[in-house]
Each structure stands twice: as structure tokens, then as C-alpha cells.
XYZ file of N, CA, C and O in Angstrom:
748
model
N 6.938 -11.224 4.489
C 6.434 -9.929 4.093
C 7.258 -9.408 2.937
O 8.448 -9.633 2.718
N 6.416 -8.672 2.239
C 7.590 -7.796 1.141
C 8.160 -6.699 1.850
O 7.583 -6.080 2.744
N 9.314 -6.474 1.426
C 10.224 -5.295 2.418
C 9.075 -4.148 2.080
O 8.121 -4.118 1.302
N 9.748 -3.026 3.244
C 9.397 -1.821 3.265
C 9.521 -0.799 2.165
O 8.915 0.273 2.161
N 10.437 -1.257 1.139
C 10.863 -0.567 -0.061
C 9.517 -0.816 -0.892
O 8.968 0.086 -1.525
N 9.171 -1.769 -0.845
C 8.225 -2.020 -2.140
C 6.855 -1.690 -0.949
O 5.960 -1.663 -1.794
N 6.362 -1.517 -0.056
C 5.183 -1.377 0.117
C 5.282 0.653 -0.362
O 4.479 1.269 -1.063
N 6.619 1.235 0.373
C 6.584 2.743 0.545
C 6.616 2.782 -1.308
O 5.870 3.697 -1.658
N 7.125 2.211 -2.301
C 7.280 2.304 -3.501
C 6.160 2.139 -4.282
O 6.072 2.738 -5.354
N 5.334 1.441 -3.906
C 3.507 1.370 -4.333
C 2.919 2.765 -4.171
O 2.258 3.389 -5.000
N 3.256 3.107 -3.041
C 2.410 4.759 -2.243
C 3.221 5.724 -3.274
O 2.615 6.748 -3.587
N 4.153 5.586 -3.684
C 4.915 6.614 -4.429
C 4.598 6.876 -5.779
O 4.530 8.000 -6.278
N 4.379 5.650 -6.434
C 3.873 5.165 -7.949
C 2.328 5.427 -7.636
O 2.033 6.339 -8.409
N 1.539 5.194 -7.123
C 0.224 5.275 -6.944
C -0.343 6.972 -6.731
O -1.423 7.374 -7.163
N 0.712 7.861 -5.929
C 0.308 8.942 -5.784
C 0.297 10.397 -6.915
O -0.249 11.500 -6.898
N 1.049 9.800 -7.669
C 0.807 10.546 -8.793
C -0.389 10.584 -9.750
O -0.529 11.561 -10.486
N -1.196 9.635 -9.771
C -2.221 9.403 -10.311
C -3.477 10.126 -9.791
O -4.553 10.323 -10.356
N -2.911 10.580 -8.164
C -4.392 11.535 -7.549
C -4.746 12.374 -8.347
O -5.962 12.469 -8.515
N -3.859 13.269 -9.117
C -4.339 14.330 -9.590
C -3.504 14.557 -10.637
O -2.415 15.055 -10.350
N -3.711 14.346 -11.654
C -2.604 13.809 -12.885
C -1.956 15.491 -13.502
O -1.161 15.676 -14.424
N -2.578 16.447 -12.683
C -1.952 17.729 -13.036
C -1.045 18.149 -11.982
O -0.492 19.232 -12.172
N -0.770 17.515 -10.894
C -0.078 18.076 -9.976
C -0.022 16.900 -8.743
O -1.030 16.410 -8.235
N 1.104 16.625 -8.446
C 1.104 15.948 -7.286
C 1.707 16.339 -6.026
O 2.701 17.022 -5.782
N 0.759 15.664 -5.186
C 0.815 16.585 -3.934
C 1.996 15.734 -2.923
O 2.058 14.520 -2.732
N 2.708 16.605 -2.477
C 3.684 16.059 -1.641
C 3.082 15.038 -0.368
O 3.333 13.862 -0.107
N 2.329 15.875 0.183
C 1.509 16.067 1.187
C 0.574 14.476 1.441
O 0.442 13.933 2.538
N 0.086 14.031 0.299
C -0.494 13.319 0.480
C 0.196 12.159 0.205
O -0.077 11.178 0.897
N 1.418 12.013 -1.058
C 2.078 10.688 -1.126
C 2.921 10.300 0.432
O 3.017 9.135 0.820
N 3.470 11.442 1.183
C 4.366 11.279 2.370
C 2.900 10.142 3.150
O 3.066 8.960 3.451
N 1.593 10.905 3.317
C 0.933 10.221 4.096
C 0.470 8.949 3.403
O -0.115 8.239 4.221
N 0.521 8.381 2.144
C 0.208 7.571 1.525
C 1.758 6.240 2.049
O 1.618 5.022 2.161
N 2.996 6.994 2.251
C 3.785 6.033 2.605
C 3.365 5.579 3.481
O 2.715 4.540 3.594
N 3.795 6.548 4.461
C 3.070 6.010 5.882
C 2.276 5.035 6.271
O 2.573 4.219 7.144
N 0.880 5.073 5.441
C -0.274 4.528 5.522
C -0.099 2.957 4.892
O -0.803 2.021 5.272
N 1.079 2.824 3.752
C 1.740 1.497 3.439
C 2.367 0.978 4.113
O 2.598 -0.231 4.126
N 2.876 2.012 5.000
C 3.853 1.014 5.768
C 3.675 0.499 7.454
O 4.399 -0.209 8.156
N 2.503 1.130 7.703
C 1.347 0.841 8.958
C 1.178 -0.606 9.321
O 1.238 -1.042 10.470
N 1.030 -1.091 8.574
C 0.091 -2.796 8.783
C 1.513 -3.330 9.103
O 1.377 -4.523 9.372
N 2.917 -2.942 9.200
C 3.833 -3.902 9.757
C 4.261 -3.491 11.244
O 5.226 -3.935 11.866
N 3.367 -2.585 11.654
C 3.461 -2.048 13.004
C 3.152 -3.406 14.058
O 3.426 -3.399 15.258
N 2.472 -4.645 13.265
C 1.823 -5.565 14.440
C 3.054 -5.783 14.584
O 3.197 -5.367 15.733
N 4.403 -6.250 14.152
C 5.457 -7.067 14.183
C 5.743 -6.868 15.924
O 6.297 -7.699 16.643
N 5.306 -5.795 16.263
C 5.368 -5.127 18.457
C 4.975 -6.609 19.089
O 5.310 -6.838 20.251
N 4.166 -7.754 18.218
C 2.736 -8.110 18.679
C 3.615 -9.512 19.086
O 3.034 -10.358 19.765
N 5.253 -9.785 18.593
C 5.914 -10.824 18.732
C 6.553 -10.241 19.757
O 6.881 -11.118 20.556
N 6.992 -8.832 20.223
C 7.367 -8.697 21.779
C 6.502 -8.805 22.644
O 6.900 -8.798 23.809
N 5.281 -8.918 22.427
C 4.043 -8.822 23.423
C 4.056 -10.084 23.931
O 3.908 -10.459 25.094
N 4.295 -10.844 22.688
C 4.066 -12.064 23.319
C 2.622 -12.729 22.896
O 1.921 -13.500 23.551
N 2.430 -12.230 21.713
C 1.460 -12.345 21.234
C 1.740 -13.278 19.900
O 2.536 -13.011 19.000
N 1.216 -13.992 19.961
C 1.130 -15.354 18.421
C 1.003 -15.201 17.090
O -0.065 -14.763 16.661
N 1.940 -15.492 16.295
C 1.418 -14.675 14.884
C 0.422 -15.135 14.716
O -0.267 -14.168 14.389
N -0.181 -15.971 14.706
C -1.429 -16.509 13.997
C -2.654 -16.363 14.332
O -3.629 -16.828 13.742
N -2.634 -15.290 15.908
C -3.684 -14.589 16.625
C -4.128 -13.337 15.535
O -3.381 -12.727 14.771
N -5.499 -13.181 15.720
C -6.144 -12.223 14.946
C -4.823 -10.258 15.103
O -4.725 -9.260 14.388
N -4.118 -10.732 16.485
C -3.704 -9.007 16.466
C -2.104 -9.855 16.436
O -1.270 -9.517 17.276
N -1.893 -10.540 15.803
C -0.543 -11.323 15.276
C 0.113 -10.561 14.225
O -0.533 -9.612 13.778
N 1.146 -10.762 13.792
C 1.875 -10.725 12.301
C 0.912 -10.871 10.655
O 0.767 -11.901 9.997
N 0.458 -9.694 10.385
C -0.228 -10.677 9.106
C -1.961 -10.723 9.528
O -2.893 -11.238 8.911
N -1.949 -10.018 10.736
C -3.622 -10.463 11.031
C -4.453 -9.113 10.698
O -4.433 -8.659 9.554
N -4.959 -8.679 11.417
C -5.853 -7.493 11.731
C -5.235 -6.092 10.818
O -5.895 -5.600 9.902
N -3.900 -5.569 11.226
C -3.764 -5.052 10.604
C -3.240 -4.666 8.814
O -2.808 -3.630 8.311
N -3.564 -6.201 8.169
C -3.546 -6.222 7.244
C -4.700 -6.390 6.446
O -4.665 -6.388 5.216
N -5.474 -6.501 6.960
C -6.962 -6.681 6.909
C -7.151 -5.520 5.978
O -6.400 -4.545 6.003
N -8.710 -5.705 4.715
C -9.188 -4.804 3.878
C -9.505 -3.687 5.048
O -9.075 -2.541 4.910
N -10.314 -4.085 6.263
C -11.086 -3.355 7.481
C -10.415 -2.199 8.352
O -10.867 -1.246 8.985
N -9.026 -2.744 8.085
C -8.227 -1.582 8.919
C -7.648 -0.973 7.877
O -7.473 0.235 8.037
N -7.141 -1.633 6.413
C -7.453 -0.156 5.733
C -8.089 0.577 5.342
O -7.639 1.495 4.656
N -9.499 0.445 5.653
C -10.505 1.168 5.235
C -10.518 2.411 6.187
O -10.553 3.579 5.800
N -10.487 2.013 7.422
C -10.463 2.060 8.482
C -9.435 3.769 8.626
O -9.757 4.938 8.836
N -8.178 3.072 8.386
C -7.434 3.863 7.963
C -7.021 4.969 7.363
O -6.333 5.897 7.789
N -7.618 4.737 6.103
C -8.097 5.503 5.228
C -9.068 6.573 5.494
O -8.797 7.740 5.211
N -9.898 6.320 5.888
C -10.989 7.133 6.146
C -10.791 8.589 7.696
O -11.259 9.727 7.672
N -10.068 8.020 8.679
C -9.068 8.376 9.690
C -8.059 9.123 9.533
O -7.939 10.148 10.204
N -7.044 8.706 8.516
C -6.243 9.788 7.991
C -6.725 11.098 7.124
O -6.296 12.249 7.211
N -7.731 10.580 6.275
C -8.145 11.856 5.694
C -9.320 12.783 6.458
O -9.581 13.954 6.183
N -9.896 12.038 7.385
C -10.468 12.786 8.146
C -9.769 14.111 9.022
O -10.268 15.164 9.419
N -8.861 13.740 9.092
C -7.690 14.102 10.108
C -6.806 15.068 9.991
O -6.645 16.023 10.751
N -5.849 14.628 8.373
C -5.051 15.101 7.812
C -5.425 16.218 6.773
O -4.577 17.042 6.430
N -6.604 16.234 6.314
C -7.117 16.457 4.851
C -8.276 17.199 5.199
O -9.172 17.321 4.364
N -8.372 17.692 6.287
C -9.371 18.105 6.428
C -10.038 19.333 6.135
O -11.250 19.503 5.997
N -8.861 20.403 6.035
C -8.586 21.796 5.443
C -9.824 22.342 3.706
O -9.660 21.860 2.586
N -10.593 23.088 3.973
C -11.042 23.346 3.027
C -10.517 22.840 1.371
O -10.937 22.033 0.542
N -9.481 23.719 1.442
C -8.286 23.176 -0.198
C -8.634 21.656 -0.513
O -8.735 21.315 -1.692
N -8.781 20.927 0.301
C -8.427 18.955 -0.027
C -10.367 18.611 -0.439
O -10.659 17.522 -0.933
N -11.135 19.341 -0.242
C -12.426 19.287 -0.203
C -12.365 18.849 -1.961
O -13.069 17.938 -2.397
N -11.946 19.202 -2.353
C -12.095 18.422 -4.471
C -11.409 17.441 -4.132
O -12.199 16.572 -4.500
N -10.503 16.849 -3.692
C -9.836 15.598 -4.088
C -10.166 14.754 -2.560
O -9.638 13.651 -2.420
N -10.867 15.195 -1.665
C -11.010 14.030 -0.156
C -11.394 12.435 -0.756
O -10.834 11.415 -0.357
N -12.156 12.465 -1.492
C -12.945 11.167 -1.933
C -11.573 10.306 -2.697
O -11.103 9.246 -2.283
N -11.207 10.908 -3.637
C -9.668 10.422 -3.935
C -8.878 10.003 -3.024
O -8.465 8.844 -2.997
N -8.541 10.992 -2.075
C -7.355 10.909 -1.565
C -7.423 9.653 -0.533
O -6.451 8.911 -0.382
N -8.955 9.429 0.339
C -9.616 8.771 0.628
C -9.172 7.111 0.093
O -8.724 6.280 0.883
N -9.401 6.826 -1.436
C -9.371 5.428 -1.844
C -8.201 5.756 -2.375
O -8.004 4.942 -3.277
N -7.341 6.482 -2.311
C -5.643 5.969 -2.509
C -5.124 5.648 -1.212
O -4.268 4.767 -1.142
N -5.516 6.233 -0.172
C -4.634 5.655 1.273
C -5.324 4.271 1.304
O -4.623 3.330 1.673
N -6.695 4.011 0.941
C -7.140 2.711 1.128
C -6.689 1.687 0.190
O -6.445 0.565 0.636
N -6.513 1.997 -1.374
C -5.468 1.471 -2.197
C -4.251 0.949 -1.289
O -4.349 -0.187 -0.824
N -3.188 1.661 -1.029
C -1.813 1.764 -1.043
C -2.089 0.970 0.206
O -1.768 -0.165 -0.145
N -2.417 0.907 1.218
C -2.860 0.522 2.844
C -3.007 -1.207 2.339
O -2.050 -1.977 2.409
N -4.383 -1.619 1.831
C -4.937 -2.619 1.155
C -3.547 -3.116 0.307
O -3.274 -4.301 0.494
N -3.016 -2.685 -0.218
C -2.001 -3.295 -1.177
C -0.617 -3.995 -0.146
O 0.192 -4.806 -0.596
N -0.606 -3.644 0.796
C 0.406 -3.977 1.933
C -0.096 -5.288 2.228
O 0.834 -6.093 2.183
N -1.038 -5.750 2.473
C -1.833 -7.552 2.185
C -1.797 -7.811 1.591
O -1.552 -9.004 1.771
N -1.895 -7.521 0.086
C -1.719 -8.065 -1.070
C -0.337 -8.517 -1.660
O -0.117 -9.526 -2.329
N 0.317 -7.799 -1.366
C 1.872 -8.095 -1.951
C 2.277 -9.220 -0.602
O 2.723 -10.294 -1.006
N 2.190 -9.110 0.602
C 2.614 -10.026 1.654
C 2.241 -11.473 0.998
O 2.913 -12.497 1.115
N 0.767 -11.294 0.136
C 0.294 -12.631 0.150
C 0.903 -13.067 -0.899
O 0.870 -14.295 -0.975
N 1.657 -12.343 -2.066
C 2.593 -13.359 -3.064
C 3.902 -13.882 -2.524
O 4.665 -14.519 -3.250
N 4.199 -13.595 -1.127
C 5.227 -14.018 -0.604
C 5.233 -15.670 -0.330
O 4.226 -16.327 -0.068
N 6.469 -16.147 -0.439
C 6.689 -17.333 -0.359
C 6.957 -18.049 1.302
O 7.310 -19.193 1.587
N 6.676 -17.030 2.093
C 6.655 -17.265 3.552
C 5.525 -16.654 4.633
O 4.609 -15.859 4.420
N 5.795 -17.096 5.452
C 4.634 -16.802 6.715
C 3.972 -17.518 6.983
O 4.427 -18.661 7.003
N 2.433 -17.321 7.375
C 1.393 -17.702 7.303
C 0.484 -16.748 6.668
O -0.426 -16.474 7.450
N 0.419 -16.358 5.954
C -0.788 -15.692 5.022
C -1.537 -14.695 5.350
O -0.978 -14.137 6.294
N -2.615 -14.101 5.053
C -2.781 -12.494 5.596
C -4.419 -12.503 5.838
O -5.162 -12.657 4.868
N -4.890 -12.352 7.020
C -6.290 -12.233 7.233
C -6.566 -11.322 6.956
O -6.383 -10.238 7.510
N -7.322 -11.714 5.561
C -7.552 -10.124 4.576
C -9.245 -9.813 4.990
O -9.964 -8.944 4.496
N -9.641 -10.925 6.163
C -11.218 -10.014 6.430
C -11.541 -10.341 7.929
O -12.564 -10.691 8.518
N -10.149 -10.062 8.332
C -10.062 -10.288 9.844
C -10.919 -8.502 10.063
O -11.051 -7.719 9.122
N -11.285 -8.279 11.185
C -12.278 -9.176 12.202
C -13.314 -10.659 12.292
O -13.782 -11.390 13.165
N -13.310 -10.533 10.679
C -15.088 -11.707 10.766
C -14.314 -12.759 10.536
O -15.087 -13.712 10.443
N -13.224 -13.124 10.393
C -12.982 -14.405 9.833
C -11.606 -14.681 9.926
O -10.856 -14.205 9.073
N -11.080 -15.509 11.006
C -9.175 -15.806 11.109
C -8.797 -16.464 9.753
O -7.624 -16.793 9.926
N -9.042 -16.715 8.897
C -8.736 -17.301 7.973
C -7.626 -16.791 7.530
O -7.804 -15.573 7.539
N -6.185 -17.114 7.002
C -4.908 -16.766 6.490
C -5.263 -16.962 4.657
O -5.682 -17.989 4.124
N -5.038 -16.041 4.182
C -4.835 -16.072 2.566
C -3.454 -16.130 2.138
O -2.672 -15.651 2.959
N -2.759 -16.747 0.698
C -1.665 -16.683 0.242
C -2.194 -16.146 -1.285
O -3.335 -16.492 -1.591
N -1.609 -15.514 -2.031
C -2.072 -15.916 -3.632
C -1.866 -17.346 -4.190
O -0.954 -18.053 -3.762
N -2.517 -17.662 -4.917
C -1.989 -19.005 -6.014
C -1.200 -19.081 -6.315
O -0.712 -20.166 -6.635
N -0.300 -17.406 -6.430
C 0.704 -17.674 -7.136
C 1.691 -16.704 -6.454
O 1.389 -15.514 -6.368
N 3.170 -17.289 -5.839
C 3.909 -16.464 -4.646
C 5.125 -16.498 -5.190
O 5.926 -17.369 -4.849
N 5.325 -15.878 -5.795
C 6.619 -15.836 -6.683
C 7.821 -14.564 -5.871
O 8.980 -14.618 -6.281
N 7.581 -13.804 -5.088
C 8.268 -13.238 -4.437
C 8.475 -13.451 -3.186
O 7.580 -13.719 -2.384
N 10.337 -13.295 -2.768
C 10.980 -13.546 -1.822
C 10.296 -13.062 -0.388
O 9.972 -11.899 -0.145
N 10.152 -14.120 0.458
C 9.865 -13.293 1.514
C 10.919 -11.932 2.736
O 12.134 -11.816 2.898
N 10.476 -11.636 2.967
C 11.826 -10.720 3.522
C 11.966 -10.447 4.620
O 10.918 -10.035 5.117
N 13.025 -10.483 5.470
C 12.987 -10.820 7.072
C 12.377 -10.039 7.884
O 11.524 -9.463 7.208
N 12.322 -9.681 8.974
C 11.408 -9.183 9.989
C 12.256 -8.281 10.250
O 13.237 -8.516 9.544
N 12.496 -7.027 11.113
C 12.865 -6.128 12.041
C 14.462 -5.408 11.235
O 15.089 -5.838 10.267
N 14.638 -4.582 11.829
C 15.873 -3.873 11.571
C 17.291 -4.677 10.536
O 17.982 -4.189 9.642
N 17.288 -5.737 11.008
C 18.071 -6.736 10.057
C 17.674 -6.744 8.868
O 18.539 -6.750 7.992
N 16.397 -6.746 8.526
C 15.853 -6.451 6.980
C 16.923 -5.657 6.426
O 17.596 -6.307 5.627
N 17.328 -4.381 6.600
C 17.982 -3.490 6.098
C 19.222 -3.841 5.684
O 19.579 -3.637 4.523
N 20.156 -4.514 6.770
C 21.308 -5.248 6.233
C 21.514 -6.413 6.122
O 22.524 -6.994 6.518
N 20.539 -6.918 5.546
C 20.737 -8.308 5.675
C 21.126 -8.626 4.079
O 20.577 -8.050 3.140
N 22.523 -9.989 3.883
C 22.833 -9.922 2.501
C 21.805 -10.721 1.768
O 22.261 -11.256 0.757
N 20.856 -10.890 1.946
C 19.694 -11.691 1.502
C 19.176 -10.909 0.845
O 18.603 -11.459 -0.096
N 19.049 -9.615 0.851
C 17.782 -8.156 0.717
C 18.158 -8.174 -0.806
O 17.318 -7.721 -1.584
N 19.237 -8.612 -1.259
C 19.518 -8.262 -3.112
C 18.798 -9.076 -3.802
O 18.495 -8.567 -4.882
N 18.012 -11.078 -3.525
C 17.437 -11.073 -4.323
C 15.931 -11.278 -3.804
O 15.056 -11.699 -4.560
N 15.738 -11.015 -2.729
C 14.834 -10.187 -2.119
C 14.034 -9.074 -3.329
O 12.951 -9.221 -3.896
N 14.887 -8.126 -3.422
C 14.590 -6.326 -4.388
C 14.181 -7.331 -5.296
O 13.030 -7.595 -5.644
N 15.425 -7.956 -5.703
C 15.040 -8.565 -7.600
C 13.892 -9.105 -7.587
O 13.067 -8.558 -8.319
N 13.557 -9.976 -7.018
C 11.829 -10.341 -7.431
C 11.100 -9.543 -7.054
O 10.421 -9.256 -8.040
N 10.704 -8.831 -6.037
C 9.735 -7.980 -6.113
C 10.237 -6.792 -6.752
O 9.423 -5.879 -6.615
N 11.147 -6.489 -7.325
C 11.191 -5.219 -9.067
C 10.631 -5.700 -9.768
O 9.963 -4.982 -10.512
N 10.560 -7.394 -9.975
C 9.922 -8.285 -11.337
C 8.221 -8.039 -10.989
O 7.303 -7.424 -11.531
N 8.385 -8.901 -9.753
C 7.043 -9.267 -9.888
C 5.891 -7.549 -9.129
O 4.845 -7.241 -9.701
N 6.214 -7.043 -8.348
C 5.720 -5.295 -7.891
C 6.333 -4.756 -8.409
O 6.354 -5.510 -9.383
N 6.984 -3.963 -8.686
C 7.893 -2.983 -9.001
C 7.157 -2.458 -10.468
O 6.378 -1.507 -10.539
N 7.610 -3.335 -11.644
C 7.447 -3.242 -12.669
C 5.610 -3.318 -12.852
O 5.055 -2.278 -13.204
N 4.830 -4.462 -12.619
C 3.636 -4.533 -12.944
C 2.636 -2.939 -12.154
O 1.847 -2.240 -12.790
N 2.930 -2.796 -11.010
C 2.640 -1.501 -10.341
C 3.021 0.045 -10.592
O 2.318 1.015 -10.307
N 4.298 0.051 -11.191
C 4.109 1.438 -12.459
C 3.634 1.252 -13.454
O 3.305 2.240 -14.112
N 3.473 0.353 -13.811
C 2.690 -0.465 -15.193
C 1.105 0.195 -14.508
O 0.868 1.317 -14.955
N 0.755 0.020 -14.185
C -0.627 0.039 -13.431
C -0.615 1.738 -13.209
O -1.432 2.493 -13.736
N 0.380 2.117 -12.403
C -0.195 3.596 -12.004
C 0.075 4.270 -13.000
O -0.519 5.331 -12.806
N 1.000 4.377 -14.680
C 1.283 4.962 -15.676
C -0.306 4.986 -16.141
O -0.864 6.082 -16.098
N -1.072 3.822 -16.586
C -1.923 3.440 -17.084
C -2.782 4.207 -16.417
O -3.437 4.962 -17.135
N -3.019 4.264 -15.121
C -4.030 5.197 -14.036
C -3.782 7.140 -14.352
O -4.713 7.935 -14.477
N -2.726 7.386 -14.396
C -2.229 8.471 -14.323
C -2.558 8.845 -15.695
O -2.814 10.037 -15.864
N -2.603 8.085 -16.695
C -2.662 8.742 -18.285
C -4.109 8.818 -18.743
O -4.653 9.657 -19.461
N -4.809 7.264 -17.891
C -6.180 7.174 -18.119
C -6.894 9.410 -17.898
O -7.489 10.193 -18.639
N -6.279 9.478 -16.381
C -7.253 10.162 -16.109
C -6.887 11.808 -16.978
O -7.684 12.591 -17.495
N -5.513 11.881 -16.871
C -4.741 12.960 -17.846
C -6.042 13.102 -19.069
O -6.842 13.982 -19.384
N -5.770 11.882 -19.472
C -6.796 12.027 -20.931
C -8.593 12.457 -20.747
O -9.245 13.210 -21.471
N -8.986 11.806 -19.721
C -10.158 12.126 -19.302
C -10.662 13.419 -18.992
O -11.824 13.799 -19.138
N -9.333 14.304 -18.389
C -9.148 15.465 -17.940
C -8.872 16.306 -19.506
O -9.287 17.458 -19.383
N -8.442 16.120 -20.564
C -8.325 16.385 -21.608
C -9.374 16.305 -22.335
O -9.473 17.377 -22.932
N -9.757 15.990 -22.461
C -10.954 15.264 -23.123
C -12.323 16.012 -22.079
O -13.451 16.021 -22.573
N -12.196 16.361 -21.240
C -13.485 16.672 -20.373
C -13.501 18.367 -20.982
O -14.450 18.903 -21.555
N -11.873 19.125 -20.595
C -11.610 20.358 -20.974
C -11.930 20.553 -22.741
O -12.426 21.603 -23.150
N -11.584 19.427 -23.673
C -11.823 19.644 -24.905
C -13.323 19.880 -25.237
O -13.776 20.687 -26.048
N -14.009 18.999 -24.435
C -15.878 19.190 -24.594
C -16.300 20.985 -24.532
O -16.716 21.878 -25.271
N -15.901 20.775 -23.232
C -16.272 22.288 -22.609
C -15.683 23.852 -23.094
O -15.983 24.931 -22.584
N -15.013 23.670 -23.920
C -14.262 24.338 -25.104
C -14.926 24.804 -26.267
O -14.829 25.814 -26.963
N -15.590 23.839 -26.279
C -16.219 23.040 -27.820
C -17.452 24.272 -27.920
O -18.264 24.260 -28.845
């Protein structure tokens, strides 16, 4: 898996882009959260349960389905307050973004078994083609473990960097759009 730093660090970079005039506390805290959910199965190796079972390490809850899932649940939930009524649909496909992206980065990892990205319908394990980042250990040891330094370094190279790259680009796209919408209506 990629550590917890880089899934909560996606939700952080990504949440500024909701609303390129103001970002909401409120929703990046639940946007961590919502990244860092899908490693909740790891319970599923005290259960006694198989990684390679659909409710395993890497299965179900990494799935597009449970972040959709997710997504849709939290903002139902959380967001529900009149005020969030302009941005629900947003806020909506950023928890499903940031959620969804927690499979995606697992799968450039150079360990495991791969991520059933359409579990329920299908056990199938995915990797990317291309897994250039460290995998990173399981449970509380993650944190101190002296491994975790070049661990960070590849995923700063390979997430870190390409993913503010991405949400700068998201965040300016819409700035300008928002500029550009106000310049019309001016006009």
C-alpha cells in the first residue's frame, strides 16, 4: 500500500480545487478521512480473513463501488445542510476522487496482490504497468519503521509531485473559468 501520508496528502491537494475561491475546512478533513477508509479492511487479517478474499486487504474496499458508495453517503450525511446545496455535486466527486485514488496509488506499488478495482462483480486483482513506488508496511509500525524514508521519496516523485501538478492545474483551470464566466456577465 502507499502510506497514509500520501493517500491523506491527495485529499489535501485535491480539496482546494472544490471551490477555487475558498476552501472549505470542512470538507478536505472529510475528504481525508474518506482517503484513508479503504485501509480499514487491514481488521480483515485479525478476522482471519484472507487477503485475497473479496473483504481481504486490497479487495472491496478499494473498489471504484465503495467509493462511490462512499461518496455519495458522506455527503448525504455530512453535507446535507442547506449552505453545501451549490457545491453537493462537487463535493460529491471529490470524496469519490480522493476515495477512488486510494486504489490507484496502491496499484503502482511494488507489493501485495493488487486491488479489486470492480470488486463486487469481479475478484480480479489489478497492478499498474508501471509500479515504481515503494510498498509500505501494514499497521502501526508503518509510522516507525526505518524503511518509511525511501518509502516518502518515491511516492513525493512518483504522487506527491504529479498530484499537485494535477490539482494546481484543476484549481487554476476553474479560477479562470470562474473569471472568465464573471468577465462575460460584466460585459
Amino acid at each position: 500500500m502507499a502510506s497514509l501520508y500520501t493517500h491523506a496528502f491527495a485529499a489535501v491537494c485535491l480539496g482546494a480545487a472544490i471551490s477555487p475561491r475558498r476552501v472549505y475546512p470542512r470538507v478536505v478533513l472529510v475528504g481525508i478521512v474518506c482517503s484513508l477508509v479503504p485501509d480499514a479492511d487491514v481488521i480483515a487479517f485479525y478476522l482471519g480473513v484472507p487477503y485475497e478474499h473479496v473483504f481481504g486487504h486490497r479487495g472491496l474496499s478499494h473498489s471504484l463501488v465503495f467509493a462511490a458508495a462512499l461518496s455519495v453517503f458522506a455527503t448525504a450525511v455530512l453535507f446535507r445542510e442547506a449552505r453545501w446545496l451549490r457545491i453537493r455535486t462537487r463535493i460529491a466527486a471529490y470524496l469519490f476522487i480522493v476515495t477512488g485514488s486510494h486504489g490507484l496509488f496502491d496499484a503502482m506499488t511494488n507489493g501485495g496482490l493488487g486491488v479489486a478495482f470492480f470488486a463486487p462483480f469481479a475478484d480480479t486483482r489489478y497492478f499498474l504497468p508501471f509500479r515504481p513506488v515503494e510498498v509500505s508496511p501494514l499497521g502501526p509500525s508503518a509510522f516507525f519503521n526505518p524503511r518509511l524514508l525511501p518509502i516518502l521519496i518515491s511516492e513525493v516523485i512518483w504522487i506527491w509531485i504529479p498530484w499537485a501538478g494535477i490539482a494546481t492545474a484543476t484549481y487554476l483551470g476553474l479560477r479562470w473559468s470562474q473569471r472568465r464566466a464573471s468577465f462575460s456577465s460584466a460585459a
